Coordinates of C-alpha atoms in Angstrom, one line a residue:
X25 CA -61.5 -25.1 -67.8
X26 CA -60.1 -26.7 -64.5
X27 CA -61.3 -30.1 -63.2
X28 CA -63.5 -28.6 -60.5
X29 CA -65.3 -26.4 -63.0
X30 CA -66.0 -29.3 -65.3
X31 CA -67.4 -31.5 -62.5
X32 CA -69.4 -28.6 -61.0
X33 CA -70.9 -27.8 -64.3
X34 CA -71.9 -31.4 -64.8
X35 CA -73.5 -31.5 -61.3
X36 CA -75.2 -28.2 -62.0
X37 CA -76.7 -29.5 -65.3
X38 CA -78.0 -32.5 -63.5
X39 CA -79.7 -30.3 -60.9
X40 CA -81.3 -28.0 -63.4
X41 CA -82.4 -30.9 -65.6
X42 CA -84.0 -32.5 -62.6
X43 CA -85.8 -29.3 -61.7
X44 CA -87.4 -29.2 -65.2
X45 CA -88.4 -32.9 -65.2
X46 CA -92.0 -34.0 -65.4
X47 CA -93.6 -35.3 -62.2
X48 CA -96.3 -37.8 -61.9
X49 CA -98.6 -36.7 -59.1
X50 CA -101.3 -38.6 -57.2
X51 CA -104.9 -37.7 -56.8
X52 CA -105.2 -36.5 -60.4
X53 CA -102.9 -33.5 -60.0
X54 CA -101.2 -32.6 -63.2
X55 CA -98.5 -30.0 -63.8
X56 CA -99.9 -26.5 -64.0
X57 CA -103.0 -27.4 -61.9
X58 CA -103.4 -26.3 -58.3
X59 CA -105.8 -26.9 -55.5
X60 CA -107.1 -24.1 -53.3
X61 CA -106.2 -25.8 -50.1
X62 CA -104.3 -28.9 -49.0
X63 CA -105.1 -31.0 -46.0
X64 CA -101.9 -31.8 -44.1
X65 CA -101.2 -34.1 -41.1
X66 CA -98.4 -33.8 -38.6
X67 CA -96.6 -36.6 -36.8
X68 CA -94.2 -35.9 -33.9
X69 CA -95.5 -32.7 -32.1
X70 CA -92.3 -31.5 -30.4
X71 CA -90.6 -28.2 -30.8
X72 CA -89.2 -28.7 -34.3
X73 CA -92.6 -29.3 -36.0
X74 CA -94.3 -26.2 -34.6
X75 CA -92.8 -23.9 -37.2
X76 CA -94.0 -26.2 -39.9
X77 CA -97.5 -26.1 -38.6
X78 CA -97.4 -22.4 -38.5
X79 CA -96.1 -22.2 -42.1
X80 CA -98.8 -24.5 -43.4
X81 CA -101.4 -22.3 -41.7
X82 CA -99.7 -19.1 -43.0
X83 CA -99.9 -20.5 -46.6
X84 CA -103.7 -20.9 -46.1
X85 CA -103.8 -24.7 -46.0
X86 CA -105.6 -26.9 -43.5
X87 CA -104.2 -28.9 -40.6
X88 CA -106.1 -32.1 -40.7
X89 CA -104.5 -34.2 -38.0
X90 CA -101.9 -34.1 -35.2
X91 CA -100.2 -37.3 -33.9
X92 CA -97.9 -38.0 -31.0
X93 CA -97.3 -40.8 -28.5
X94 CA -97.3 -38.2 -25.8
X95 CA -100.6 -36.5 -25.4
X96 CA -98.9 -33.6 -23.6
X97 CA -97.1 -32.7 -26.8
X98 CA -100.5 -32.6 -28.7
X99 CA -102.1 -30.4 -26.0
X100 CA -99.1 -28.0 -26.1
X101 CA -99.5 -27.8 -29.9
X102 CA -103.2 -27.1 -29.6
X103 CA -102.5 -24.3 -27.2
X104 CA -99.8 -22.7 -29.4
X105 CA -101.8 -22.9 -32.6
X106 CA -105.4 -22.3 -31.3
X107 CA -108.0 -22.0 -34.0
X108 CA -105.7 -23.1 -36.7
X109 CA -105.8 -26.7 -35.3
X110 CA -109.2 -26.6 -33.7
X111 CA -110.7 -29.0 -36.3
X112 CA -107.7 -31.3 -36.5
X113 CA -108.2 -34.9 -35.5
X114 CA -105.9 -36.1 -32.7
X115 CA -104.0 -39.5 -32.7
X116 CA -101.5 -41.3 -30.7
X117 CA -100.8 -44.0 -33.4
X118 CA -99.7 -42.9 -36.9
X119 CA -101.0 -46.2 -38.3
X120 CA -104.5 -45.3 -37.1
X121 CA -104.1 -41.8 -38.5
X122 CA -103.2 -43.2 -42.0
X123 CA -106.1 -45.7 -41.9
X124 CA -108.7 -43.1 -40.9
X125 CA -107.6 -39.9 -42.5
X126 CA -107.7 -41.0 -46.1
X127 CA -108.4 -37.4 -47.2
X128 CA -105.1 -36.1 -46.1
X129 CA -102.9 -34.9 -49.0
X130 CA -99.6 -34.7 -47.2
X131 CA -97.8 -35.6 -44.0
X132 CA -95.0 -33.8 -42.1
X133 CA -92.8 -36.0 -39.8
X134 CA -90.6 -34.6 -37.0
X135 CA -90.3 -37.6 -34.6
X136 CA -87.0 -38.9 -33.1
X137 CA -84.8 -40.3 -35.9
X138 CA -85.4 -44.0 -35.1
X139 CA -89.0 -43.5 -36.2
X140 CA -88.3 -41.7 -39.5
X141 CA -88.0 -44.7 -41.8
X142 CA -91.0 -46.8 -40.5
X143 CA -93.3 -43.8 -40.8
X144 CA -91.9 -42.5 -44.1
X145 CA -92.4 -46.0 -45.6
X146 CA -96.0 -46.1 -44.4
X147 CA -96.8 -42.6 -45.6
X148 CA -95.4 -43.3 -49.1
X149 CA -97.2 -46.6 -49.3
X150 CA -100.4 -44.7 -48.4
X151 CA -99.8 -42.4 -51.3
X152 CA -99.3 -39.2 -49.3
X153 CA -96.8 -36.5 -50.0
X154 CA -94.2 -36.5 -47.2
X155 CA -91.8 -34.0 -45.6
X156 CA -89.5 -35.6 -43.1
X157 CA -87.0 -33.8 -40.8
X158 CA -83.3 -34.5 -41.2
X159 CA -81.5 -36.8 -41.0
X160 CA -83.8 -38.7 -43.2
X161 CA -83.2 -42.0 -41.3
X162 CA -81.5 -43.5 -38.3
X163 CA -79.3 -46.0 -40.3
X164 CA -77.6 -46.1 -43.7
X165 CA -79.6 -49.1 -44.9
X166 CA -82.8 -47.2 -44.1
X167 CA -81.6 -44.2 -46.1
X168 CA -80.8 -46.4 -49.1
X169 CA -84.3 -48.0 -48.9
X170 CA -86.2 -44.7 -48.7
X171 CA -84.1 -43.3 -51.6
X172 CA -85.0 -46.2 -53.8
X173 CA -88.6 -46.2 -52.7
X174 CA -89.0 -42.5 -53.4
X175 CA -87.9 -42.9 -57.0
X176 CA -91.0 -44.9 -57.9
X177 CA -93.5 -43.6 -55.3
X178 CA -95.9 -41.2 -57.0
X179 CA -95.6 -38.6 -54.2
X180 CA -93.5 -35.5 -53.6
X181 CA -90.8 -36.0 -50.9
X182 CA -88.8 -33.3 -49.1
X183 CA -86.1 -33.6 -46.5
X184 CA -86.0 -30.9 -43.8
X185 CA -82.6 -29.4 -44.5
X186 CA -84.0 -25.9 -44.8
X187 CA -80.8 -24.3 -46.1
X188 CA -81.6 -25.9 -49.4
X189 CA -84.1 -23.0 -50.0
X190 CA -81.5 -20.3 -49.2
X191 CA -80.5 -18.1 -52.1
X192 CA -77.0 -18.1 -50.7
X193 CA -76.7 -21.9 -51.0
X194 CA -77.8 -21.6 -54.6
X195 CA -75.4 -18.7 -55.2
X196 CA -72.6 -20.8 -53.7
X197 CA -73.4 -23.5 -56.2
X198 CA -73.3 -21.1 -59.1
X199 CA -69.9 -19.7 -58.1
X200 CA -68.4 -23.2 -57.7
X201 CA -69.9 -24.2 -61.1
X202 CA -68.2 -21.2 -62.6
X203 CA -64.8 -22.3 -61.2
X204 CA -64.6 -19.1 -59.1
X205 CA -62.6 -20.8 -56.3
X206 CA -60.6 -23.1 -58.5
X207 CA -60.1 -26.8 -57.7
X208 CA -61.6 -27.4 -54.2
X209 CA -59.7 -29.9 -52.2
X210 CA -60.9 -29.5 -48.6
X211 CA -64.2 -28.8 -46.8
X212 CA -64.2 -28.0 -43.1
X213 CA -67.5 -28.3 -41.1
X214 CA -67.7 -27.6 -37.4
X215 CA -70.3 -27.6 -34.6
X216 CA -69.8 -26.9 -30.9
X217 CA -70.6 -29.0 -27.9
X218 CA -74.3 -29.7 -27.6
X219 CA -76.5 -30.2 -24.6
X220 CA -77.4 -33.8 -25.7
X221 CA -75.8 -36.7 -23.7
X222 CA -72.4 -37.3 -25.1
X223 CA -69.8 -39.9 -24.1
X224 CA -72.2 -41.4 -21.6
X225 CA -73.4 -44.9 -20.8
X226 CA -77.1 -45.8 -20.3
X227 CA -78.3 -44.8 -16.8
X228 CA -79.5 -47.6 -14.6
X229 CA -83.1 -48.2 -13.5
X230 CA -86.2 -46.3 -14.5
X231 CA -88.5 -43.5 -13.3
X232 CA -92.3 -43.4 -13.3
X233 CA -93.6 -43.0 -16.8
X234 CA -95.8 -39.8 -17.3
X235 CA -99.4 -40.7 -17.7
X236 CA -99.5 -38.8 -21.0
X237 CA -96.7 -40.9 -22.6
X238 CA -96.8 -44.3 -24.2
X239 CA -93.2 -45.1 -23.5
X240 CA -93.2 -48.5 -25.2
X241 CA -94.5 -46.9 -28.5
X242 CA -92.0 -44.1 -28.1
X243 CA -89.2 -46.7 -28.0
X244 CA -90.7 -48.3 -31.1
X245 CA -88.2 -50.3 -33.0
X246 CA -85.4 -49.6 -30.5
X247 CA -84.4 -52.0 -27.8
X248 CA -86.3 -51.8 -24.5
X249 CA -85.0 -49.6 -21.7
X250 CA -86.4 -47.9 -18.7
X251 CA -87.8 -44.4 -18.9
X252 CA -85.6 -41.8 -17.2
X253 CA -87.0 -38.3 -16.6
X254 CA -85.1 -35.6 -18.5
X255 CA -82.7 -38.1 -20.2
X256 CA -84.5 -39.1 -23.4
X257 CA -87.8 -37.4 -24.0
X258 CA -88.3 -34.7 -24.9
X259 CA -85.3 -33.3 -26.8
X260 CA -82.4 -35.3 -25.3
X261 CA -82.9 -38.4 -27.4
X262 CA -80.6 -37.3 -30.2
X263 CA -77.4 -38.0 -28.2
X264 CA -78.3 -41.7 -27.7
X265 CA -77.4 -44.1 -30.5
X266 CA -80.6 -46.1 -30.1
X267 CA -82.6 -43.1 -31.2
X268 CA -80.2 -40.6 -32.9
X269 CA -76.6 -40.1 -34.0
X270 CA -75.5 -37.0 -32.1
X271 CA -74.1 -33.9 -33.8
X272 CA -72.8 -35.7 -36.9
X273 CA -76.1 -37.4 -37.6
X274 CA -78.1 -34.2 -36.9
X275 CA -76.0 -31.7 -38.9
X276 CA -74.6 -33.7 -41.8
X277 CA -77.7 -33.0 -43.9
X278 CA -77.1 -29.3 -43.3
X279 CA -73.4 -28.7 -43.5
X280 CA -72.7 -31.3 -46.2
X281 CA -75.6 -30.2 -48.3
X282 CA -74.2 -27.6 -50.7
X283 CA -70.7 -29.1 -51.1
X284 CA -72.0 -32.6 -51.9
X285 CA -74.3 -31.1 -54.5
X286 CA -71.8 -28.6 -56.0
X287 CA -68.8 -31.0 -56.1
X288 CA -70.9 -34.1 -57.1
X289 CA -69.6 -36.1 -54.2
X290 CA -70.8 -39.7 -54.2
X291 CA -69.5 -41.9 -51.4
X292 CA -66.4 -41.5 -49.2
X293 CA -63.9 -44.3 -49.8
X294 CA -62.0 -43.8 -46.5
X295 CA -63.1 -42.5 -43.1
X296 CA -60.7 -41.6 -40.4
X297 CA -61.6 -40.6 -36.8
X298 CA -60.2 -39.2 -33.6
X299 CA -62.1 -38.4 -30.5
X300 CA -62.9 -38.8 -26.8
X301 CA -65.8 -40.6 -25.2
X302 CA -66.0 -43.2 -28.0
X303 CA -67.5 -46.7 -27.6
X304 CA -70.3 -45.5 -25.4
X305 CA -74.1 -45.7 -25.8
X306 CA -74.2 -42.0 -26.7
X307 CA -72.4 -39.9 -29.2
X308 CA -68.7 -39.0 -28.7
X309 CA -67.8 -36.2 -26.2
X310 CA -65.7 -34.7 -28.9
X311 CA -64.5 -35.9 -32.3
X312 CA -63.1 -35.2 -35.7
X313 CA -64.2 -37.3 -38.7
X314 CA -62.4 -37.1 -42.0
X315 CA -64.3 -38.3 -45.1
X316 CA -62.1 -39.0 -48.2
X317 CA -63.7 -38.8 -51.6
X318 CA -61.8 -40.2 -54.6
X319 CA -61.3 -38.2 -57.8
X320 CA -64.3 -38.4 -60.1
X321 CA -65.4 -37.1 -63.5
X322 CA -62.3 -34.8 -63.9
X323 CA -62.5 -33.5 -60.3
X324 CA -59.6 -34.2 -58.0
X325 CA -59.9 -35.9 -54.6
X326 CA -61.8 -34.1 -51.9
X327 CA -61.5 -34.3 -48.1
X328 CA -64.4 -33.4 -45.9
X329 CA -63.6 -32.8 -42.3
X330 CA -66.2 -32.7 -39.5
X331 CA -65.4 -31.3 -36.0
X332 CA -67.6 -31.2 -33.0
X333 CA -67.6 -31.1 -29.2
X334 CA -64.7 -28.6 -29.0
X335 CA -62.6 -30.0 -31.9
X336 CA -62.0 -27.3 -34.5
X337 CA -60.2 -26.9 -37.8
X338 CA -56.4 -26.2 -37.7
X339 CA -55.4 -22.6 -36.9
X340 CA -54.0 -22.0 -40.4
X341 CA -57.4 -22.9 -41.8
X342 CA -59.4 -20.6 -39.5
X343 CA -57.0 -17.6 -39.5
X344 CA -58.6 -15.9 -42.5
X345 CA -62.0 -16.2 -40.9
X346 CA -60.8 -14.8 -37.6
X347 CA -59.0 -12.0 -39.4
X348 CA -62.3 -11.0 -41.1
X349 CA -64.8 -11.5 -38.3
X350 CA -62.6 -11.1 -35.2
X351 CA -63.4 -14.6 -34.0
X352 CA -64.2 -17.9 -35.5
X353 CA -67.9 -18.3 -36.3
X354 CA -69.6 -20.6 -33.8
X355 CA -70.5 -23.0 -36.6
X356 CA -69.4 -23.2 -40.2
X357 CA -68.7 -24.9 -43.5
X358 CA -65.6 -23.6 -45.2
X359 CA -64.5 -24.7 -48.7
X360 CA -60.9 -24.3 -49.7
X361 CA -60.0 -24.0 -53.3
X362 CA -56.7 -23.3 -55.0
X363 CA -57.9 -19.8 -56.0
X364 CA -60.1 -18.9 -53.1
X365 CA -62.4 -19.9 -50.2
X366 CA -66.1 -19.9 -49.4
X367 CA -67.6 -19.8 -45.9
X368 CA -71.2 -21.0 -46.3
X369 CA -72.1 -21.6 -42.7
X370 CA -73.4 -24.8 -41.1
X371 CA -76.8 -24.4 -42.9
X372 CA -75.0 -23.4 -46.1
X373 CA -77.1 -20.2 -45.9
X374 CA -74.2 -17.8 -45.8
X375 CA -72.0 -16.9 -48.8
X376 CA -68.8 -15.1 -47.7
X377 CA -66.0 -15.4 -50.3
X378 CA -62.3 -14.6 -50.4
X379 CA -60.1 -15.0 -53.4
X380 CA -56.4 -15.5 -52.7
X381 CA -55.7 -11.9 -53.7
X382 CA -58.2 -10.6 -51.2
X383 CA -57.3 -9.5 -47.7
X384 CA -60.6 -10.6 -46.1
X385 CA -63.8 -12.4 -46.7
X386 CA -66.7 -10.4 -48.1
X387 CA -70.3 -11.1 -49.0
X388 CA -70.7 -12.5 -52.5
X389 CA -73.2 -9.8 -53.5
X390 CA -70.5 -7.2 -52.8
X391 CA -67.6 -8.9 -54.4
X392 CA -66.8 -7.3 -57.8
X393 CA -65.6 -10.5 -59.5
X394 CA -68.5 -12.5 -58.1
X395 CA -71.0 -10.0 -59.5
X396 CA -70.0 -11.1 -63.0
X397 CA -71.1 -14.7 -62.4
X398 CA -74.7 -15.0 -63.7
X399 CA -77.7 -16.3 -61.6
X400 CA -78.7 -19.6 -63.1
X401 CA -80.6 -21.5 -60.4
X402 CA -84.1 -20.8 -59.4
X403 CA -84.8 -18.9 -56.2
X404 CA -87.8 -19.9 -54.0
X405 CA -89.8 -18.3 -51.1
X406 CA -89.0 -21.0 -48.6
X407 CA -88.4 -24.7 -48.0
X408 CA -92.0 -25.6 -47.1
X409 CA -93.2 -23.3 -49.8
X410 CA -91.2 -25.2 -52.4
X411 CA -92.6 -28.6 -51.2
X412 CA -96.2 -27.3 -51.3
X413 CA -95.7 -25.7 -54.7
X414 CA -94.4 -29.1 -56.1
X415 CA -97.4 -30.9 -54.7
X416 CA -99.6 -28.4 -56.5
X417 CA -97.8 -29.0 -59.8
X418 CA -94.9 -26.7 -59.6
X419 CA -91.2 -27.4 -60.2
X420 CA -89.4 -30.3 -58.6
X421 CA -88.2 -29.8 -55.0
X422 CA -84.5 -29.2 -54.4
X423 CA -84.1 -31.6 -51.4
X424 CA -86.1 -34.7 -52.1
X425 CA -85.5 -38.1 -50.3
X426 CA -83.0 -39.2 -52.9
X427 CA -80.8 -36.2 -52.1
X428 CA -81.6 -36.2 -48.4
X429 CA -80.9 -39.9 -48.2
X430 CA -77.6 -39.6 -49.9
X431 CA -76.5 -36.9 -47.4
X432 CA -77.7 -39.1 -44.6
X433 CA -75.7 -42.1 -46.0
X434 CA -72.5 -40.0 -46.1
X435 CA -72.9 -38.6 -42.5
X436 CA -73.9 -42.0 -41.0
X437 CA -70.9 -43.7 -42.6
X438 CA -68.9 -41.6 -40.2
X439 CA -71.1 -42.9 -37.3
X440 CA -70.1 -46.5 -38.3
X441 CA -66.4 -45.6 -37.9
X442 CA -67.1 -43.8 -34.6
X443 CA -69.0 -46.8 -33.2
X444 CA -66.3 -49.2 -34.4
X445 CA -63.7 -46.9 -33.0
X446 CA -61.6 -47.5 -36.1
X447 CA -60.6 -45.9 -39.3
X448 CA -62.4 -47.7 -42.1
X449 CA -62.6 -48.1 -45.8
X450 CA -66.1 -47.7 -47.0
X451 CA -67.9 -49.4 -49.9
X452 CA -70.8 -47.0 -50.3
X453 CA -72.6 -48.6 -53.3
X454 CA -72.7 -52.0 -51.4
X455 CA -73.1 -50.6 -47.9
X456 CA -70.1 -52.5 -46.5
X457 CA -67.0 -52.0 -44.5
X458 CA -64.7 -54.5 -46.3
X459 CA -63.2 -57.0 -44.0
X460 CA -65.2 -55.8 -41.0
X461 CA -68.4 -57.8 -40.6
X462 CA -68.8 -56.3 -37.1
X463 CA -69.8 -53.1 -38.9
X464 CA -73.0 -54.6 -40.3
X465 CA -75.0 -54.1 -37.1
X466 CA -74.3 -50.3 -37.4
X467 CA -75.3 -50.2 -41.0
X468 CA -78.6 -51.9 -40.6
X469 CA -80.3 -52.6 -37.3
X470 CA -82.6 -55.3 -35.8
X471 CA -86.1 -54.0 -35.1
X472 CA -88.4 -55.0 -32.3
X473 CA -91.0 -57.0 -34.0
X474 CA -93.9 -55.2 -32.3
X475 CA -93.0 -52.0 -34.1
X476 CA -90.9 -53.2 -37.0
X477 CA -91.9 -54.4 -40.4
X478 CA -95.2 -56.2 -40.8

């Protein structure tokens, strides 16, 4: 058995054992029991959360509360969901929601990233099950804190990396565990230029604040700055480091998801960067980030390469994909083994495979050799479905805060290097860049007291 097979099998056994573990649930719920309907609250009523509201309604559960610092976002949600949210209470402050809506069973969070950790902490402390959009947090230190907190909180947590529910992600893990691709040494993840601000400094001045928006509360723990129409809210905030972490922060929990699980990747020990538009208040205009993972548990070293803003993998890496599909897929996650390759897509929801003896990639379901590998991981109806099922006593979720936080830590270690504009060694267990105390401010952040910890 080759080293990758050994490591992948160990990772697989950990995953399946966790899925079968006993959960301690709040509100008297025991394994095997169900409730007819849950009452769910939603915080952050922008575009991303709308599908989650629709899904909860589709599953026959109740929308108990909607919350946003911008009343216009709530009004838009009410119009889109009609009768389904007619009885929901409306709030502008999540703290008031948690105080008054004691009967809520669960909360879904889809705010800008800088609000994820404070709200998740409060929700878990209130004893509510919680689903939070990715990346789990805005900083590495916050991710570590939520991971540790979630291990003892008697609630079901779920990170919003929806590819986790894909049967293709789980099929990819099964093939890797079986040693189908041999020893995997390199992973290439790419994402194109996005419409968020990139390589820009903060614009001067401020515009009139919309009457519906509490701008100071929207800023929250972040440093004060003037409101600028069309620059931050809605939707553009992710490009600004005070609120998000650009394409790397946004997509690490998607593209890194399956390979981190399947190869049992812990923390990178070295991060190397190239790029343009670095050192600004917003994410790089274009960059490549190389994460180096040391050999572990019989597995050899692994390099994970992230490309964005026009940067792409080398031509010799992409040639087989272009030869199969006619052009390079717009986004992707390509794993290179010594016996074959796997193109799983940015959301890890594809499973195109190519052994070295094959001329082109083909879907795993149609590959004769792959058909011989047994199905061993459970399949689910959907990501939200899996979370709801777990709340009602079903199997453990596949993307809890411990896993989501780990993915976030890995991705945001690359942000530390980008913001330092330096290649770095990374001490993941201790959250340190050895010999570079200047990195600390990018690992954990100061919070405005008004909205930070009590």
